[in-house]
PDB file of N, CA, C and O in Angstrom:
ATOM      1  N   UNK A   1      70.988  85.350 121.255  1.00 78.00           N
ATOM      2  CA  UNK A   1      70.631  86.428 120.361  1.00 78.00           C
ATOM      3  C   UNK A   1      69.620  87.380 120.987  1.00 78.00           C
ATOM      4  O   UNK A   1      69.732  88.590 121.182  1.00 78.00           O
ATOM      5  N   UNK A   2      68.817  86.730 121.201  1.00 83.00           N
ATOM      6  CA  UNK A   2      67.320  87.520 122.476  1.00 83.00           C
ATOM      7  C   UNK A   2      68.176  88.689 123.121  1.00 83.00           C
ATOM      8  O   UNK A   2      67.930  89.869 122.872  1.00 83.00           O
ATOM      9  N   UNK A   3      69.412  88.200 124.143  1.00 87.00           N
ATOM     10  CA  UNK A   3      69.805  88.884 124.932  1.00 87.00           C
ATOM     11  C   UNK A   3      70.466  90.184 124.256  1.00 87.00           C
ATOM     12  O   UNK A   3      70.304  91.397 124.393  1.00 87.00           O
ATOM     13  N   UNK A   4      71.068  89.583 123.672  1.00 88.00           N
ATOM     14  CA  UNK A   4      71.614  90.686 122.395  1.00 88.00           C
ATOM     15  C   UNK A   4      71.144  91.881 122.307  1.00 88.00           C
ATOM     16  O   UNK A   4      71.545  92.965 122.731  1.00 88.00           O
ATOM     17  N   UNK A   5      69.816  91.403 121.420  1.00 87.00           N
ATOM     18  CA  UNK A   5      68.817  92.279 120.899  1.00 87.00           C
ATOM     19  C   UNK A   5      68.408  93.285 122.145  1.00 87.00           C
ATOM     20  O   UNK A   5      68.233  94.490 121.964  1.00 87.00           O
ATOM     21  N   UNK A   6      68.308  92.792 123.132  1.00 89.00           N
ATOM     22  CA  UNK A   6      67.642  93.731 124.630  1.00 89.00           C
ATOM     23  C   UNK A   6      69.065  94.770 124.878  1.00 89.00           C
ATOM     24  O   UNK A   6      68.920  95.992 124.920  1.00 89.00           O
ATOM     25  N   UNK A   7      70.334  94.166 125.021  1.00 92.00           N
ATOM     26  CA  UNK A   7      71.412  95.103 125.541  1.00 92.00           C
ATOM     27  C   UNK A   7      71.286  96.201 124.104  1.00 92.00           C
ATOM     28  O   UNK A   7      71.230  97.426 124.210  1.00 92.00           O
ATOM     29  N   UNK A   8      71.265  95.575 123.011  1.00 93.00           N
ATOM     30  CA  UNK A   8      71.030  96.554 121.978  1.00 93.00           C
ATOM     31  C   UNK A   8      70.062  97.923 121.686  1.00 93.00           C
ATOM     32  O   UNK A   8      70.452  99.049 121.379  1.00 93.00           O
ATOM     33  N   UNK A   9      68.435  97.365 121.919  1.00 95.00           N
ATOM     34  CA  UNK A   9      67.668  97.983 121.762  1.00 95.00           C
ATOM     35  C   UNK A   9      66.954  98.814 122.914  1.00 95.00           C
ATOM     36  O   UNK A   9      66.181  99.761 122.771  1.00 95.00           O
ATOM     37  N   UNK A  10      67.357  98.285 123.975  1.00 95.00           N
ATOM     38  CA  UNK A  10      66.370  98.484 125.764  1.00 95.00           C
ATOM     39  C   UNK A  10      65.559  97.021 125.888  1.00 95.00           C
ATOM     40  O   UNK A  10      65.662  96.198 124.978  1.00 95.00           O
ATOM     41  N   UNK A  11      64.718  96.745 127.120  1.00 95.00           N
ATOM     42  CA  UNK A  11      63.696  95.743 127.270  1.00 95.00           C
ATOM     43  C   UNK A  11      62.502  96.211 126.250  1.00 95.00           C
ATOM     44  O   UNK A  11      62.245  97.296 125.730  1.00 95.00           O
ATOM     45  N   UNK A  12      61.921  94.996 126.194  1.00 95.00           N
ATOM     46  CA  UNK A  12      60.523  95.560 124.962  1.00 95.00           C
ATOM     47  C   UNK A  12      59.332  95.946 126.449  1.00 95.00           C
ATOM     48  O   UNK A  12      59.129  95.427 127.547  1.00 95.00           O
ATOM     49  N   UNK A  13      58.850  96.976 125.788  1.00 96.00           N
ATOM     50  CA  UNK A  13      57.653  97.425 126.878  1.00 96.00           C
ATOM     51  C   UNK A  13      56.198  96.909 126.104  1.00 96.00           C
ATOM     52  O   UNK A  13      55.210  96.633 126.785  1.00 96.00           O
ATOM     53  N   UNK A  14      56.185  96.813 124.613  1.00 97.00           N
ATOM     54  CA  UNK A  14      54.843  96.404 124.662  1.00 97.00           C
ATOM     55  C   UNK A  14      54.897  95.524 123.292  1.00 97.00           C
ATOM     56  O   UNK A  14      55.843  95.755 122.539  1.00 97.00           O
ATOM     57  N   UNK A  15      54.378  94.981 123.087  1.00 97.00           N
ATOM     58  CA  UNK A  15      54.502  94.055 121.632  1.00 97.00           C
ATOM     59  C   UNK A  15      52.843  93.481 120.891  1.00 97.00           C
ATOM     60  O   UNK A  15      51.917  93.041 121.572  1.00 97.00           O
ATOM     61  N   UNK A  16      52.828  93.605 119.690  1.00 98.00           N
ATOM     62  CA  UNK A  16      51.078  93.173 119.196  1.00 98.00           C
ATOM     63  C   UNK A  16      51.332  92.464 117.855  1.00 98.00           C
ATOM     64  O   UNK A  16      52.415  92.708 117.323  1.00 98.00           O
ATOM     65  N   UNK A  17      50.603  91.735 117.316  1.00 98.00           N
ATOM     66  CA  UNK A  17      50.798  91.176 116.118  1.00 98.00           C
ATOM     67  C   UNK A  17      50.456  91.966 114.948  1.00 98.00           C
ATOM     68  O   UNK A  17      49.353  92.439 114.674  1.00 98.00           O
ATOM     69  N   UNK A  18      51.789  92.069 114.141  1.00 97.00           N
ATOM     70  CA  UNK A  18      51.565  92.375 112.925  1.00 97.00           C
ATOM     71  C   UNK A  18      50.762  91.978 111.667  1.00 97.00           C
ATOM     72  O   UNK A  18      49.992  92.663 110.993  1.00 97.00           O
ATOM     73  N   UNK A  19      51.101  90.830 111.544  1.00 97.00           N
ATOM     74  CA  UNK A  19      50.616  90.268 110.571  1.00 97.00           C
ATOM     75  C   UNK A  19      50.552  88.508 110.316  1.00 97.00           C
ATOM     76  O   UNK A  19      51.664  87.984 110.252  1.00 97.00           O
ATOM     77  N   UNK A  20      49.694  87.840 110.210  1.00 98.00           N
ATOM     78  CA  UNK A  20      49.350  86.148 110.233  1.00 98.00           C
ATOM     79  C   UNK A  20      48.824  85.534 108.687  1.00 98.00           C
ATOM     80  O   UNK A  20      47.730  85.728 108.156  1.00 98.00           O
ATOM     81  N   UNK A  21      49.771  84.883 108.261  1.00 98.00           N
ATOM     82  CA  UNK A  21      49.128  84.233 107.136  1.00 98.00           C
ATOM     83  C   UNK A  21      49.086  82.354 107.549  1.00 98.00           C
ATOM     84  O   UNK A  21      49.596  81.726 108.476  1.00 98.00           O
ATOM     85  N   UNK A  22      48.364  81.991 106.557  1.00 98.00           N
ATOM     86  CA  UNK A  22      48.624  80.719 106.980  1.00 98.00           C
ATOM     87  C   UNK A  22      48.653  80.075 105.759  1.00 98.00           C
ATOM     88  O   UNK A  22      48.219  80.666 104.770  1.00 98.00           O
ATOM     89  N   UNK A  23      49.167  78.776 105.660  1.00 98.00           N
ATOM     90  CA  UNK A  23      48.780  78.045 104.504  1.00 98.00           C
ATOM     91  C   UNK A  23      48.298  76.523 104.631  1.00 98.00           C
ATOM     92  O   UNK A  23      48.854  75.480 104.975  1.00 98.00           O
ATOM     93  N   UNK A  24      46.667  76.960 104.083  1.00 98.00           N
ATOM     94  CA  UNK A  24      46.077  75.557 105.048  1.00 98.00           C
ATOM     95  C   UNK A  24      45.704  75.679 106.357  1.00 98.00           C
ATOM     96  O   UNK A  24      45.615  76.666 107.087  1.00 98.00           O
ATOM     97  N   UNK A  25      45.498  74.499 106.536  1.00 97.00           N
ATOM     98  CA  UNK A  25      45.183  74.426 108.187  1.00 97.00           C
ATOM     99  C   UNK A  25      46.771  73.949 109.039  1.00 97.00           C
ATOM    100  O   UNK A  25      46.994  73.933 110.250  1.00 97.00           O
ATOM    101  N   UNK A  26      47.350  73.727 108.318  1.00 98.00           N
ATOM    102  CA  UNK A  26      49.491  72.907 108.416  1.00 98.00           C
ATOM    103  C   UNK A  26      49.913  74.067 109.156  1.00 98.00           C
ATOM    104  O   UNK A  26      49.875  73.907 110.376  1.00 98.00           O
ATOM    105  N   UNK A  27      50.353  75.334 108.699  1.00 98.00           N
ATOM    106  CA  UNK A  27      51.534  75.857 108.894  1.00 98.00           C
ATOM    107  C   UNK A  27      50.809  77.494 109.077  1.00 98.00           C
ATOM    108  O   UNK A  27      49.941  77.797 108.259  1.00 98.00           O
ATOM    109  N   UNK A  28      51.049  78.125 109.750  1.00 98.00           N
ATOM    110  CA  UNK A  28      51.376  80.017 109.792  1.00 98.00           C
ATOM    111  C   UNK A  28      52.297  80.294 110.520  1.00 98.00           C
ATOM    112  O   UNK A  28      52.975  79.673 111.339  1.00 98.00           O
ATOM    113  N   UNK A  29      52.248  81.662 110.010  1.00 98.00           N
ATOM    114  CA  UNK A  29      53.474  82.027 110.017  1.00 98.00           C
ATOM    115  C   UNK A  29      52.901  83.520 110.549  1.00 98.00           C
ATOM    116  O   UNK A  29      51.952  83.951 109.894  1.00 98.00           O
ATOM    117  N   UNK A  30      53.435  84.462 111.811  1.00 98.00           N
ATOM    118  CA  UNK A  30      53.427  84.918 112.517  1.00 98.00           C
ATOM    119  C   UNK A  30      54.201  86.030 112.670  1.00 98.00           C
ATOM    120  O   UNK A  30      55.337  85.885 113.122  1.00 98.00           O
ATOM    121  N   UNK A  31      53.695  87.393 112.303  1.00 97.00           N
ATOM    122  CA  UNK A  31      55.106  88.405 112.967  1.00 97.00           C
ATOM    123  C   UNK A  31      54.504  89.139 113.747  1.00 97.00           C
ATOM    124  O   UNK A  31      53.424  89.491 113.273  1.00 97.00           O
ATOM    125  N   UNK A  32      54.792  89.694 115.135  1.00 98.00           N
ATOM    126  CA  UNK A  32      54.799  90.496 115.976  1.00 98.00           C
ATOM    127  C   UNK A  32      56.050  91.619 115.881  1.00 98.00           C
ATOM    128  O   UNK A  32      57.247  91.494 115.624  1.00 98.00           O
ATOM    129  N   UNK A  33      55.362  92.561 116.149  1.00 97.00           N
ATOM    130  CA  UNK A  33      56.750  93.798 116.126  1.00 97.00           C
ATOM    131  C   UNK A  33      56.286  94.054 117.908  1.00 97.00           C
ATOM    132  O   UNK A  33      55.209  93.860 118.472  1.00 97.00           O
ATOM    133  N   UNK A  34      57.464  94.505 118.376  1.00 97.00           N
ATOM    134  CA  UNK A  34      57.801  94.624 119.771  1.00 97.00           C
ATOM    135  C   UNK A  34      58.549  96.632 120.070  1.00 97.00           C
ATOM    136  O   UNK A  34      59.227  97.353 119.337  1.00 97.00           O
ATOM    137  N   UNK A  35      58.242  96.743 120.803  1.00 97.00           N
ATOM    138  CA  UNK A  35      58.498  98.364 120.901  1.00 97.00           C
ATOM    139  C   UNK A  35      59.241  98.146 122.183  1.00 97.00           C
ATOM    140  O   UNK A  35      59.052  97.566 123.253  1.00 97.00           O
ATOM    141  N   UNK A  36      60.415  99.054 121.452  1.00 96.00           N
ATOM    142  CA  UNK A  36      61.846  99.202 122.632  1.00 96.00           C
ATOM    143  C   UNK A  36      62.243 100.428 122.471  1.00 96.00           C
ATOM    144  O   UNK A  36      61.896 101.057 121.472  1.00 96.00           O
ATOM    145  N   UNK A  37      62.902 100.879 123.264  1.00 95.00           N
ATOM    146  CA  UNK A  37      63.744 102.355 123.625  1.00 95.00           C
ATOM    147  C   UNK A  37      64.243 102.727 122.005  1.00 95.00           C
ATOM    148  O   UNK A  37      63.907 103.722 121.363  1.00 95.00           O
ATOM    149  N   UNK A  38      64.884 101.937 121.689  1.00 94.00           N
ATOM    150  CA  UNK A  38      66.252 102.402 120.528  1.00 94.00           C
ATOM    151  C   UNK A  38      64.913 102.517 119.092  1.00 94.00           C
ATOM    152  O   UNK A  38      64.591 103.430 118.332  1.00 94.00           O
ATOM    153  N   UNK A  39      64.360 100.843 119.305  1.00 95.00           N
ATOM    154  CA  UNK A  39      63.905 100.553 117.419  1.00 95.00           C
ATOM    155  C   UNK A  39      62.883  99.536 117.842  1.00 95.00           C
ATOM    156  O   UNK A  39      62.985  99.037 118.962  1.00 95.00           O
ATOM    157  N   UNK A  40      61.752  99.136 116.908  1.00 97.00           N
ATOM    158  CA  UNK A  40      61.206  98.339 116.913  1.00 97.00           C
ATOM    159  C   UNK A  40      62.176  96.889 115.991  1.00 97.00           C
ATOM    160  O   UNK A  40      62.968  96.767 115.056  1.00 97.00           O
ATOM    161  N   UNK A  41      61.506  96.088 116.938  1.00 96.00           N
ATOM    162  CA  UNK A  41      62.175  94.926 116.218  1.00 96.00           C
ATOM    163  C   UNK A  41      61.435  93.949 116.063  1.00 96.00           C
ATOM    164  O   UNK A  41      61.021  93.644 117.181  1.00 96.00           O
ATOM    165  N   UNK A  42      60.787  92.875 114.850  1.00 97.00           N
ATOM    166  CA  UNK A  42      59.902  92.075 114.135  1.00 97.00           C
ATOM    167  C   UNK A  42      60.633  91.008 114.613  1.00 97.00           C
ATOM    168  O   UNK A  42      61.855  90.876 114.538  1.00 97.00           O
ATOM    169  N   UNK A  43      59.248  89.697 115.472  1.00 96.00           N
ATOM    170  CA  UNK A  43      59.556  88.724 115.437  1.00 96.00           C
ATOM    171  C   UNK A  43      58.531  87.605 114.360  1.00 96.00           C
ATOM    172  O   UNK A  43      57.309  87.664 114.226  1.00 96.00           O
ATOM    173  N   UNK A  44      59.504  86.613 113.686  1.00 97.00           N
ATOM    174  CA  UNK A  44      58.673  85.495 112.930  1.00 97.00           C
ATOM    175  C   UNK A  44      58.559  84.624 113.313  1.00 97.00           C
ATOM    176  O   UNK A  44      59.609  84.110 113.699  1.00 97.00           O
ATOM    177  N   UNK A  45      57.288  83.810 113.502  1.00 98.00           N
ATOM    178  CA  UNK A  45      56.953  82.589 114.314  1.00 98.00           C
ATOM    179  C   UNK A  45      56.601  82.220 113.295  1.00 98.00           C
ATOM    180  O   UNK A  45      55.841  82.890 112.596  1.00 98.00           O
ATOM    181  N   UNK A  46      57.163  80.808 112.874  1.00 98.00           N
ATOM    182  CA  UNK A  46      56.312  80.072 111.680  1.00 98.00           C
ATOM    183  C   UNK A  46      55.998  78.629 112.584  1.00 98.00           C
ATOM    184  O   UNK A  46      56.892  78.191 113.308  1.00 98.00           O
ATOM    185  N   UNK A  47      54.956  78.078 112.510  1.00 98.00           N
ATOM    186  CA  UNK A  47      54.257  77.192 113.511  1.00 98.00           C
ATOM    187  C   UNK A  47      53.699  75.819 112.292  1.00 98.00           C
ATOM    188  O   UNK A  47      52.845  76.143 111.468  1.00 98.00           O
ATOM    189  N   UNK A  48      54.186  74.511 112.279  1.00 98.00           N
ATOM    190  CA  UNK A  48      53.463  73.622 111.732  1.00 98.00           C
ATOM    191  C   UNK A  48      52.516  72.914 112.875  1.00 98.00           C
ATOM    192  O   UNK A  48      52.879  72.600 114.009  1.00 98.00           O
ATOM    193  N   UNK A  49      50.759  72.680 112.094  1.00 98.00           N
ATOM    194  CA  UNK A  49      49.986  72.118 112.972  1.00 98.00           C
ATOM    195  C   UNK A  49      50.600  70.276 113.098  1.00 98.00           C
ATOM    196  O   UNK A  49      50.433  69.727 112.008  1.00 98.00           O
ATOM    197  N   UNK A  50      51.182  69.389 114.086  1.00 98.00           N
ATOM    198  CA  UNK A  50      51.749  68.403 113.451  1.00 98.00           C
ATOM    199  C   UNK A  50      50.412  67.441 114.120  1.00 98.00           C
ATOM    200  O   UNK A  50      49.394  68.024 114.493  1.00 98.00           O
ATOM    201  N   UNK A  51      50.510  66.219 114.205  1.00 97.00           N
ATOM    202  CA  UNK A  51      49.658  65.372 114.441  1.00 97.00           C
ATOM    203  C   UNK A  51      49.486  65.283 116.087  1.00 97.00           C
ATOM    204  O   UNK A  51      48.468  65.029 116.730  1.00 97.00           O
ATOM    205  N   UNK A  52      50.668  65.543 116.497  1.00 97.00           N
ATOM    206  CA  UNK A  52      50.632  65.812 118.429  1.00 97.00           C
ATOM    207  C   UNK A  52      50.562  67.240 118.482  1.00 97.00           C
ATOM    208  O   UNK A  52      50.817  67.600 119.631  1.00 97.00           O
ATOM    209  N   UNK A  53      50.315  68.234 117.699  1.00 97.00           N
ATOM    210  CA  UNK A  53      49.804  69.509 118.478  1.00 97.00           C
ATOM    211  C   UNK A  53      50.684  70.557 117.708  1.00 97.00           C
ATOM    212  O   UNK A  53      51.670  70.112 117.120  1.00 97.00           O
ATOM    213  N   UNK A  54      50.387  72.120 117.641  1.00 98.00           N
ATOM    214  CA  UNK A  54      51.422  72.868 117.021  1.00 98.00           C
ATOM    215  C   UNK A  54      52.905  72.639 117.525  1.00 98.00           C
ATOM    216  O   UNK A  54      53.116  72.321 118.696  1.00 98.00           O
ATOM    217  N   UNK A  55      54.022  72.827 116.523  1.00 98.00           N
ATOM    218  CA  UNK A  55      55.099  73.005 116.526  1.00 98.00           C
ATOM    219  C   UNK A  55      55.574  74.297 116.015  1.00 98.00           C
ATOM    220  O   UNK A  55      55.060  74.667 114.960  1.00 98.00           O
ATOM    221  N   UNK A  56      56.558  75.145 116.619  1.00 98.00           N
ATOM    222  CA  UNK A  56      57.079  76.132 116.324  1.00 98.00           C
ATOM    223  C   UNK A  56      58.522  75.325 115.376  1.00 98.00           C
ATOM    224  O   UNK A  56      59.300  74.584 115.977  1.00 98.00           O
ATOM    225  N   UNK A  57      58.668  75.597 113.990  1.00 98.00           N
ATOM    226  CA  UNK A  57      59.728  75.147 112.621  1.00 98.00           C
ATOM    227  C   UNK A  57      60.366  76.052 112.626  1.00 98.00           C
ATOM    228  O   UNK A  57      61.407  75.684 112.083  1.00 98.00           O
ATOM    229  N   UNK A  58      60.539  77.936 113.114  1.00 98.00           N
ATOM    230  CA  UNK A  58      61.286  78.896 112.467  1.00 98.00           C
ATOM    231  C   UNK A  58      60.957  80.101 113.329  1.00 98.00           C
ATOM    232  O   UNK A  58      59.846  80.628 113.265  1.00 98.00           O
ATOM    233  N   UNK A  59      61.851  80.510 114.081  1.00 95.00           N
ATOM    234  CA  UNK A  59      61.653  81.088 114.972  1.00 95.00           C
ATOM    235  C   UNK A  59      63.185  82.236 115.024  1.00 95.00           C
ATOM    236  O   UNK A  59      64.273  81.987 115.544  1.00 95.00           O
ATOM    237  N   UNK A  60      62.693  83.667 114.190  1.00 94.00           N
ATOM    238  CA  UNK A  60      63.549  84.703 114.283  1.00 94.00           C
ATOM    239  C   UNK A  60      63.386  86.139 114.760  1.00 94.00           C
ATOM    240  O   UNK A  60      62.386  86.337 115.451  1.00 94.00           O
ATOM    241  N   UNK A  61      64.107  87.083 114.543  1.00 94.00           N
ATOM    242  CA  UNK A  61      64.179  88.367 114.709  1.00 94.00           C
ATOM    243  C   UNK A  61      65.258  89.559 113.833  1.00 94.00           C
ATOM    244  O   UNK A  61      66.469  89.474 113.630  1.00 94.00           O
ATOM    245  N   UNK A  62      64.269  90.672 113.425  1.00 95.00           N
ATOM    246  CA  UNK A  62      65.043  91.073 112.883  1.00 95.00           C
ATOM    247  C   UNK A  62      64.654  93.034 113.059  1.00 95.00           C
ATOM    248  O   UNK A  62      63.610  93.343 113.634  1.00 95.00           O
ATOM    249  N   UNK A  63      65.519  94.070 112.558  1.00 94.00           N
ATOM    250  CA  UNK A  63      65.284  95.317 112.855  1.00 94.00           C
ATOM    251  C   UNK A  63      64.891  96.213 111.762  1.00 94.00           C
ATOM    252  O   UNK A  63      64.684  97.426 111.795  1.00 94.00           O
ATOM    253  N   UNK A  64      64.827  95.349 110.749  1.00 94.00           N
ATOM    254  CA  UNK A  64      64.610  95.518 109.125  1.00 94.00           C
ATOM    255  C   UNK A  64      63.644  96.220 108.717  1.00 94.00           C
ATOM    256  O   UNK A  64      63.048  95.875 107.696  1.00 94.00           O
ATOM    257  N   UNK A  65      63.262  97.392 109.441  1.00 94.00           N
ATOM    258  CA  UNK A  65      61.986  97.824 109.603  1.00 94.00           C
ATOM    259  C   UNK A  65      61.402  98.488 108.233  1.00 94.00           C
ATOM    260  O   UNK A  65      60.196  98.329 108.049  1.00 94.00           O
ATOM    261  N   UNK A  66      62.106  99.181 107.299  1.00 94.00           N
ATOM    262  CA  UNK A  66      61.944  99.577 106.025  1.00 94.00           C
ATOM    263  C   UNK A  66      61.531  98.276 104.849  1.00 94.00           C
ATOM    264  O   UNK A  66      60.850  98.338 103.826  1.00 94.00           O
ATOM    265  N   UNK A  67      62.314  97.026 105.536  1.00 91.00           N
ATOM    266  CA  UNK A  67      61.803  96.006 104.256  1.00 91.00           C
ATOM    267  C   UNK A  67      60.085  95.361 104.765  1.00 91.00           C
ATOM    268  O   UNK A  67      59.361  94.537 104.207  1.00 91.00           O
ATOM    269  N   UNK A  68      59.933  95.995 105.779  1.00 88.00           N
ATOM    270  CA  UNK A  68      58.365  95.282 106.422  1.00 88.00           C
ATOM    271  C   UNK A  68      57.218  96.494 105.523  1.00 88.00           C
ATOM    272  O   UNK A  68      56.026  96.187 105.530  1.00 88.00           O
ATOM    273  N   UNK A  69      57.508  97.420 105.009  1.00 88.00           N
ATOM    274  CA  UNK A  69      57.061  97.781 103.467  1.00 88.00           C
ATOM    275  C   UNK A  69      56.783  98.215 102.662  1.00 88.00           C
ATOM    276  O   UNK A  69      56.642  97.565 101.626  1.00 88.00           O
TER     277      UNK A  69
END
């Protein structure tokens, strides 16, 4: 899908975090928007803290840029 998204949009030249919530000290959840030729495109990292160390649970992308708000 990654690759996808790059033949689609161009390579990303620069990317920063949007926005971090968390719930607890367990779980956040993560979006970075990334800047490409065509469109920006939002990635979601949702991360549980587990007992051996963070885990990444949910890991997407999307171009949905009007529903971000």
């Amino acid at each position: 899908q990654t690759e996808n998204a790059i033949r689609l949009y161009g390579p990303m030249t620069r990317w920063e975090l949007a926005t971090s919530e968390a719930i607890g000290t367990l779980l956040v959840k993560r979006v970075y928007v990334s800047q490409h030729a065509k469109a920006p495109l939002f990635w979601t990292v949702i991360a549980y803290n587990a007992p051996d160390g963070w885990q990444v649970t949910n890991f997407n992308f999307d171009d949905k840029v009007a529903e971000k708000f």
